[in-house]
């Protein structure tokens, strides 16, 4: 296998916070991301799933250099990414682009969308003239399924789906190799979501793009991902082939997430309801962070933190008790 496009090793991002949010409370460490490793090959998608607050967005921001790492290392095409303030990031941003959840917030309401698509070219000094940059922007608009007349529209004159296409066009104009998509479709109408997902899949096939795809919509993640990683309180608890993971989840937490996916069939699957609230990232329990909510927990789970280990089917799971089924 070729060297990964992106190699993330043991990423950690902690915050110092006041316990309970109180001004004069005790200092505490919030473990937003607490030892996450993964790799991504060109043309592949890694789906990142987990409940709100488990560290997905923080992981994305670390990869894009928008947040400094507490520790760990990220390599892009073999190069260790520098500190976030480094000038090198200007060039690295061409390789990695972010697609945000809310296209309206990502676009400037006062500027024609075509000009917004061209803008990154001017910032990076690409193209000899304005005419050349305009031609490139037109070509990119076409590749995301829009037409020349959309160039002179303002964001509010377009539909939600068209706006997300503009956001994609602006990310793609610099010919990146990796798109970090943070809930890229959750602000769109259900009827439009599938169109945007199909567009992402087409673009990947044509351009060999890699995606880090964050979503709480497990069905969508299964559809787009070559590999899925499930996060719980800042760590990956299960990772592997999407079909295996969704049909025979090995970690009790993944089992609970999968059992909560609405099913449109007559045979009702039993829903696994987790005990208690998710603990917050400040008071992570000792042992397995999931043990207090886990229906299978035994004494060992309360004292010993499980490391990710491979099951016979190639999946990895951080659970003392899990076995491939
Ligand atoms: P997700 O994307 O999975 O919803 P996040 O990565 O946004 O999760 O957040 C992970 C944890 O880090 C949460 O507990 C969140 O409250 C906390 N967090 C995120 N940003 C900050 C910050 N700037 N300061 C303190 N805590 C933060």
Coordinates of C-alpha atoms and ligand atoms in Angstrom, one line a residue:
X1 CA 0.0 0.0 0.0
X2 CA 1.3 3.5 -0.8
X3 CA 2.2 5.9 2.0
X4 CA -1.0 7.5 3.3
X5 CA -2.1 10.9 2.1
X6 CA -2.8 11.7 5.7
X7 CA -1.4 10.0 8.8
X8 CA -2.7 11.1 12.2
X9 CA -0.8 9.6 15.1
X10 CA -2.0 9.8 18.7
X11 CA -3.7 13.2 18.3
X12 CA -4.4 14.8 21.7
X13 CA -6.2 18.1 22.3
X14 CA -6.9 19.0 25.9
X15 CA -8.4 22.2 27.3
X16 CA -7.9 23.6 30.7
X17 CA -11.3 24.5 32.1
X18 CA -13.0 25.4 35.4
X19 CA -14.9 22.5 36.7
X20 CA -18.6 22.8 36.4
X21 CA -18.1 26.0 34.4
X22 CA -17.9 28.0 37.6
X23 CA -15.6 31.1 37.6
X24 CA -13.8 30.1 40.8
X25 CA -14.2 26.4 40.3
X26 CA -11.3 24.0 40.4
X27 CA -9.1 23.7 37.3
X28 CA -9.7 20.6 35.3
X29 CA -8.6 19.0 32.0
X30 CA -11.1 18.6 29.3
X31 CA -10.1 15.7 27.0
X32 CA -11.7 16.8 23.7
X33 CA -9.5 14.4 21.7
X34 CA -7.4 11.9 23.6
X35 CA -5.2 9.7 21.5
X36 CA -6.7 9.4 18.0
X37 CA -4.8 7.8 15.2
X38 CA -5.9 7.1 11.6
X39 CA -4.7 7.2 8.1
X40 CA -6.3 8.1 4.8
X41 CA -5.4 7.1 1.3
X42 CA -6.1 9.2 -1.9
X43 CA -9.6 8.5 -3.3
X44 CA -10.8 7.1 0.0
X45 CA -13.3 8.3 2.7
X46 CA -13.0 7.9 6.4
X47 CA -16.3 8.4 8.2
X48 CA -16.1 9.8 11.7
X49 CA -19.2 9.2 13.9
X50 CA -20.3 9.5 17.5
X51 CA -22.6 11.5 19.8
X52 CA -22.3 15.3 19.9
X53 CA -19.3 16.3 22.0
X54 CA -17.2 13.2 21.3
X55 CA -14.5 15.2 19.6
X56 CA -15.2 14.9 15.8
X57 CA -15.0 18.6 15.0
X58 CA -12.0 19.0 17.2
X59 CA -10.3 16.2 15.2
X60 CA -11.2 17.9 11.9
X61 CA -9.8 21.3 13.1
X62 CA -6.6 19.7 14.3
X63 CA -6.1 18.1 10.9
X64 CA -6.7 21.4 9.1
X65 CA -4.3 23.3 11.4
X66 CA -7.1 25.5 12.8
X67 CA -6.2 24.3 16.3
X68 CA -2.8 23.5 17.8
X69 CA -2.2 19.9 19.0
X70 CA -1.6 19.3 22.7
X71 CA 0.5 16.3 21.5
X72 CA 0.7 13.9 18.6
X73 CA 1.7 14.3 15.0
X74 CA 0.0 14.7 11.6
X75 CA 1.7 13.9 8.3
X76 CA 0.4 15.0 5.0
X77 CA 2.1 13.2 2.0
X78 CA 4.9 12.3 4.4
X79 CA 5.5 15.8 5.7
X80 CA 5.0 16.5 9.4
X81 CA 2.5 19.3 9.6
X82 CA 4.1 22.4 11.2
X83 CA 2.7 24.5 14.1
X84 CA -0.5 26.2 13.2
X85 CA 1.0 29.7 12.9
X86 CA 3.7 28.6 10.4
X87 CA 3.8 30.3 7.0
X88 CA 3.9 26.9 5.4
X89 CA 0.2 26.5 6.2
X90 CA -0.7 28.9 3.3
X91 CA 0.5 26.3 0.8
X92 CA -0.9 23.4 2.9
X93 CA -4.3 24.9 2.8
X94 CA -4.4 24.3 -1.0
X95 CA -4.1 20.6 -0.3
X96 CA -6.7 20.4 2.4
X97 CA -10.0 22.2 2.3
X98 CA -13.0 22.3 4.7
X99 CA -16.6 22.0 3.7
X100 CA -18.8 23.3 6.5
X101 CA -22.3 22.4 7.6
X102 CA -24.1 25.7 6.9
X103 CA -23.4 27.0 3.4
X104 CA -25.2 30.3 4.0
X105 CA -22.9 31.0 6.9
X106 CA -19.8 30.0 4.8
X107 CA -20.7 32.5 2.0
X108 CA -20.6 36.3 2.0
X109 CA -24.2 37.5 1.3
X110 CA -23.0 40.7 -0.4
X111 CA -20.8 39.1 -3.1
X112 CA -21.8 37.3 -6.3
X113 CA -21.1 33.6 -5.8
X114 CA -18.9 33.4 -8.9
X115 CA -16.5 36.0 -7.4
X116 CA -16.4 34.0 -4.2
X117 CA -15.4 30.9 -6.1
X118 CA -12.6 32.8 -7.8
X119 CA -11.3 34.4 -4.7
X120 CA -9.0 31.6 -3.5
X121 CA -7.2 31.7 -6.8
X122 CA -6.3 35.4 -6.3
X123 CA -5.3 34.8 -2.7
X124 CA -2.9 32.1 -3.8
X125 CA -1.7 34.0 -6.9
X126 CA -3.0 31.4 -9.3
X127 CA -4.0 32.3 -12.9
X128 CA -2.3 35.0 -15.0
X129 CA -5.4 37.3 -15.3
X130 CA -8.9 37.8 -14.0
X131 CA -10.2 36.3 -17.2
X132 CA -8.3 33.1 -16.6
X133 CA -9.5 32.9 -13.0
X134 CA -13.0 33.5 -14.2
X135 CA -12.7 30.6 -16.8
X136 CA -11.5 28.3 -14.1
X137 CA -14.4 29.3 -11.8
X138 CA -16.8 28.6 -14.6
X139 CA -15.4 25.2 -15.2
X140 CA -15.6 24.3 -11.5
X141 CA -19.2 25.5 -11.3
X142 CA -20.0 23.2 -14.2
X143 CA -18.2 20.3 -12.5
X144 CA -20.5 20.7 -9.4
X145 CA -23.6 20.8 -11.6
X146 CA -24.2 24.5 -11.8
X147 CA -24.3 26.7 -14.9
X148 CA -22.7 29.9 -16.1
X149 CA -25.8 32.0 -15.1
X150 CA -25.3 31.1 -11.5
X151 CA -22.0 33.0 -11.5
X152 CA -23.6 36.3 -11.0
X153 CA -26.2 35.3 -8.4
X154 CA -26.0 36.2 -4.7
X155 CA -26.2 33.4 -2.1
X156 CA -29.8 34.2 -1.0
X157 CA -30.9 33.8 -4.6
X158 CA -29.9 30.1 -4.7
X159 CA -31.5 27.1 -3.1
X160 CA -29.8 25.3 -0.1
X161 CA -28.5 22.6 -2.4
X162 CA -27.1 25.1 -4.9
X163 CA -25.4 27.0 -2.1
X164 CA -23.7 23.8 -0.9
X165 CA -22.5 23.3 -4.5
X166 CA -21.0 26.8 -4.4
X167 CA -19.2 26.0 -1.2
X168 CA -17.9 22.8 -2.8
X169 CA -16.8 24.7 -5.9
X170 CA -14.9 27.2 -3.8
X171 CA -13.1 24.3 -1.9
X172 CA -12.3 22.5 -5.1
X173 CA -10.9 25.4 -7.1
X174 CA -7.5 25.1 -5.5
X175 CA -7.4 21.4 -6.6
X176 CA -7.1 20.0 -3.1
X177 CA -6.4 16.3 -2.4
X178 CA -8.4 16.1 0.8
X179 CA -11.8 17.6 1.8
X180 CA -12.7 17.6 5.4
X181 CA -16.5 17.6 5.4
X182 CA -18.0 18.5 8.8
X183 CA -21.8 17.5 8.7
X184 CA -21.8 18.7 5.0
X185 CA -25.4 17.8 4.4
X186 CA -27.2 18.1 7.7
X187 CA -28.4 21.7 7.0
X188 CA -30.0 20.6 3.7
X189 CA -33.5 19.3 3.0
X190 CA -33.6 15.5 3.0
X191 CA -34.5 15.5 -0.7
X192 CA -31.4 17.5 -1.5
X193 CA -29.0 15.5 0.7
X194 CA -28.8 12.5 -1.6
X195 CA -28.0 14.8 -4.6
X196 CA -25.1 16.4 -2.7
X197 CA -23.8 13.0 -1.5
X198 CA -23.9 11.7 -5.1
X199 CA -22.0 14.8 -6.2
X200 CA -19.4 14.1 -3.5
X201 CA -19.1 10.5 -4.7
X202 CA -18.8 11.6 -8.4
X203 CA -16.1 14.2 -7.6
X204 CA -14.2 11.6 -5.6
X205 CA -14.2 9.2 -8.5
X206 CA -13.2 11.9 -11.0
X207 CA -10.6 13.7 -9.0
X208 CA -9.3 11.0 -6.6
X209 CA -10.2 13.2 -3.6
X210 CA -9.9 11.8 -0.1
X211 CA -12.7 12.8 2.4
X212 CA -12.7 12.9 6.1
X213 CA -16.5 12.8 6.5
X214 CA -18.0 13.7 9.8
X215 CA -21.7 13.1 10.4
X216 CA -24.2 12.0 13.0
X217 CA -26.2 10.4 10.1
X218 CA -25.0 6.8 10.3
X219 CA -26.8 5.7 7.1
X220 CA -25.1 8.5 5.1
X221 CA -21.7 7.6 6.6
X222 CA -22.2 4.0 5.7
X223 CA -23.0 5.0 2.1
X224 CA -20.0 7.2 1.5
X225 CA -17.2 5.7 3.6
X226 CA -14.6 3.1 2.8
X227 CA -13.8 3.0 6.5
X228 CA -15.7 4.2 9.6
X229 CA -14.3 5.2 13.0
X230 CA -16.6 5.5 16.0
X231 CA -15.6 8.0 18.6
X232 CA -16.6 8.1 22.3
X233 CA -15.3 10.8 24.6
X234 CA -12.3 11.7 22.5
X235 CA -11.2 8.2 21.5
X236 CA -11.8 5.8 18.7
X237 CA -13.7 2.8 20.2
X238 CA -14.3 0.9 16.9
X239 CA -13.0 1.1 13.4
X240 CA -13.4 -0.9 10.2
X241 CA -15.3 -1.7 7.1
X242 CA -18.7 0.1 7.1
X243 CA -20.8 -2.9 6.2
X244 CA -19.3 -5.1 8.9
X245 CA -19.5 -2.3 11.4
X246 CA -23.1 -1.5 10.8
X247 CA -24.4 -5.1 10.4
X248 CA -22.4 -6.7 13.2
X249 CA -21.1 -3.9 15.5
X250 CA -18.6 -5.3 18.0
X251 CA -18.3 -2.5 20.6
X252 CA -21.4 -2.1 22.8
X253 CA -21.4 1.6 22.1
X254 CA -21.5 1.0 18.3
X255 CA -24.2 -1.5 18.9
X256 CA -26.3 1.1 20.7
X257 CA -25.7 3.7 17.9
X258 CA -26.6 1.2 15.2
X259 CA -29.7 0.0 17.0
X260 CA -30.9 3.7 17.1
X261 CA -30.9 4.0 13.3
X262 CA -34.5 4.2 12.2
X263 CA -35.4 1.1 10.1
X264 CA -38.0 1.3 7.3
X265 CA -38.7 -2.4 7.4
X266 CA -41.5 -4.3 9.1
X267 CA -39.2 -6.4 11.2
X268 CA -38.4 -4.2 14.1
X269 CA -35.0 -4.4 15.5
X270 CA -34.8 -4.1 19.2
X271 CA -33.5 -0.8 20.3
X272 CA -30.7 -0.8 22.8
X273 CA -31.1 2.0 25.2
X274 CA -28.0 3.2 27.0
X275 CA -28.1 3.7 30.7
X276 CA -27.4 7.2 32.0
X277 CA -26.2 10.4 30.3
X278 CA -22.9 10.5 28.4
X279 CA -20.3 11.6 30.9
X280 CA -18.6 14.9 29.9
X281 CA -15.0 15.1 28.6
X282 CA -13.8 16.5 32.0
X283 CA -15.0 13.7 34.2
X284 CA -14.0 10.7 32.1
X285 CA -14.5 7.6 34.2
X286 CA -11.5 5.4 35.0
X287 CA -11.1 2.1 33.1
X288 CA -13.2 2.0 30.0
X289 CA -14.8 5.4 29.5
X290 CA -18.0 3.6 28.5
X291 CA -18.4 1.2 31.4
X292 CA -21.0 3.1 33.4
X293 CA -23.4 2.9 30.4
X294 CA -22.4 -0.5 29.1
X295 CA -24.8 -3.4 29.5
X296 CA -21.9 -5.9 29.4
X297 CA -19.5 -4.2 31.8
X298 CA -17.5 -6.4 34.3
X299 CA -15.1 -5.5 37.0
X300 CA -12.1 -5.3 34.7
X301 CA -13.9 -2.6 32.6
X302 CA -14.0 -0.3 35.7
X303 CA -10.2 -0.4 36.2
X304 CA -8.4 -1.2 32.9
X305 CA -8.7 1.1 29.9
X306 CA -9.1 -1.1 26.8
X307 CA -6.7 -0.4 23.9
X308 CA -7.8 -0.7 20.2
X309 CA -7.2 -4.3 19.2
X310 CA -7.8 -6.2 16.0
X311 CA -10.6 -8.8 15.7
X312 CA -10.3 -11.8 13.3
X313 CA -12.3 -9.9 10.6
X314 CA -9.7 -7.0 10.6
X315 CA -11.9 -4.6 12.5
X316 CA -10.4 -2.8 15.5
X317 CA -12.3 -2.4 18.8
X318 CA -11.4 -0.9 22.2
X319 CA -13.4 -3.3 24.4
X320 CA -12.2 -6.1 26.7
X321 CA -15.2 -8.3 25.9
X322 CA -16.0 -7.7 22.2
X323 CA -15.6 -10.5 19.7
X324 CA -16.3 -10.7 16.0
X325 CA -19.7 -12.2 15.3
Ligands
LIG1 P1 -18.3 16.9 18.3 O1 -17.8 17.6 17.0 O2 -18.1 15.5 18.3 O3 -19.7 17.4 18.7 P2 -16.3 18.7 19.6 O4 -15.1 18.3 18.9 O5 -17.0 19.9 19.1 O6 -17.3 17.4 19.5 O7 -16.1 18.8 21.1 C1 -15.5 17.8 21.9 C2 -15.4 18.3 23.4 O8 -14.5 19.4 23.5 C3 -16.8 18.8 23.9 O9 -16.8 18.4 25.3 C4 -16.7 20.3 23.8 O10 -17.5 20.9 24.7 C5 -15.2 20.5 24.1 N1 -14.6 21.7 23.5 C6 -14.6 22.0 22.1 N2 -14.0 23.2 21.9 C7 -13.7 23.7 23.1 C8 -13.0 24.9 23.6 N3 -12.6 25.9 22.8 N4 -12.9 25.1 25.0 C9 -13.3 24.1 25.8 N5 -13.9 23.0 25.4 C10 -14.1 22.8 24.1

